XYZ file of C-alpha atoms in Angstrom:
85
model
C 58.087 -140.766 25.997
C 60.300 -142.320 28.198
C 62.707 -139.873 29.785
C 60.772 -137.238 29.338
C 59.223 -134.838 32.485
C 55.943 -135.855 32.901
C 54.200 -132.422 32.329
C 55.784 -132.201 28.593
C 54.769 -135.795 27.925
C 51.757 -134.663 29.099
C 51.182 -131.513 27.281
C 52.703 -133.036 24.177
C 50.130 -135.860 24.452
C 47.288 -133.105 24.939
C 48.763 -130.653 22.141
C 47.607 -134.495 19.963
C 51.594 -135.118 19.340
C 52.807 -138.988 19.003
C 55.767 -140.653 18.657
C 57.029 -142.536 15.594
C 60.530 -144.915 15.748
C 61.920 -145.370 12.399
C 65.098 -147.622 12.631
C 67.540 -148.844 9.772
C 67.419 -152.026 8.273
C 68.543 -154.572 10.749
C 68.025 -152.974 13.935
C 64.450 -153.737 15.283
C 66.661 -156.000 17.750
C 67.339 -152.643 19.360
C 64.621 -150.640 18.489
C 61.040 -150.009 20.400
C 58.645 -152.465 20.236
C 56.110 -149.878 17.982
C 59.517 -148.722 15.875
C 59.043 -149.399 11.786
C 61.955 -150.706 10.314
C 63.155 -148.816 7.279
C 63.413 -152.251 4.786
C 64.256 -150.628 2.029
C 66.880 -148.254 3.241
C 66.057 -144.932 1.381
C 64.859 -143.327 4.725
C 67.514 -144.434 6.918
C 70.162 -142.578 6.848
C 70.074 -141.241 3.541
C 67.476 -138.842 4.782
C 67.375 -138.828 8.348
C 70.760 -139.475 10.007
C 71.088 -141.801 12.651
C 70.171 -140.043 16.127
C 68.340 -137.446 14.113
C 64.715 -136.570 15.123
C 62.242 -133.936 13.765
C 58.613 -132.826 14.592
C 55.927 -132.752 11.131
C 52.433 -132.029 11.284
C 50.237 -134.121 10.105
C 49.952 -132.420 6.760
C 53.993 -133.118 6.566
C 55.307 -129.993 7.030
C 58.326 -129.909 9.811
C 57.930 -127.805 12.616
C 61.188 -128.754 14.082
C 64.375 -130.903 13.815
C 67.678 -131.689 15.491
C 69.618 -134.463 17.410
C 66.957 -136.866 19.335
C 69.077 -136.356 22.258
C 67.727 -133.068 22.339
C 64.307 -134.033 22.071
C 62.226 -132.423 24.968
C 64.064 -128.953 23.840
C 62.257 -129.744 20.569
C 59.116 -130.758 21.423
C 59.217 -127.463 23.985
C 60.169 -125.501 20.622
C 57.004 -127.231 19.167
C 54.596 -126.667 21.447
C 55.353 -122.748 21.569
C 55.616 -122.633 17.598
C 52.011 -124.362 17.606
C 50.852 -122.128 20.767
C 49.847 -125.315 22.268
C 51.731 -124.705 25.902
């Protein structure tokens, strides 16, 4: 959660959210030490774009998506969508 304001980490963490790092093929160099590494390259970019991150429950539907550089905006869309604020 880094670069996020504390009191959305926090409510995201309370709300049961996580964080998941999937990187292409090649990049764990780069990456977060907890990223997965898409090996076989059909998730990377051909679904997901580069820079691209998205909010799924757990039973895979997706709340929200849009560029990760807009990701507290999402996980603030989230957390009202899921009444969790």
């Amino acid at each position: 959660f880094a670069g996020l304001a504390p009191s959305l980490a926090s409510r995201w963490q309370k709300a049961g959210g996580k964080s998941v790092a999937i990187v292409q093929r090649g990049a764990m160099s780069t990456a977060p030490a907890d990223a997965y590494e898409d090996i076989a390259g059909v998730f990377v970019p051909d679904i997901a774009v580069t820079g691209w991150a998205a909010v799924v429950r757990p039973d895979r539907t997706i709340i929200v998506d849009g560029p990760a550089s807009e990701c507290a905006d999402l996980m603030e869309a989230s957390l009202r969508l899921l009444r969790a604020v």
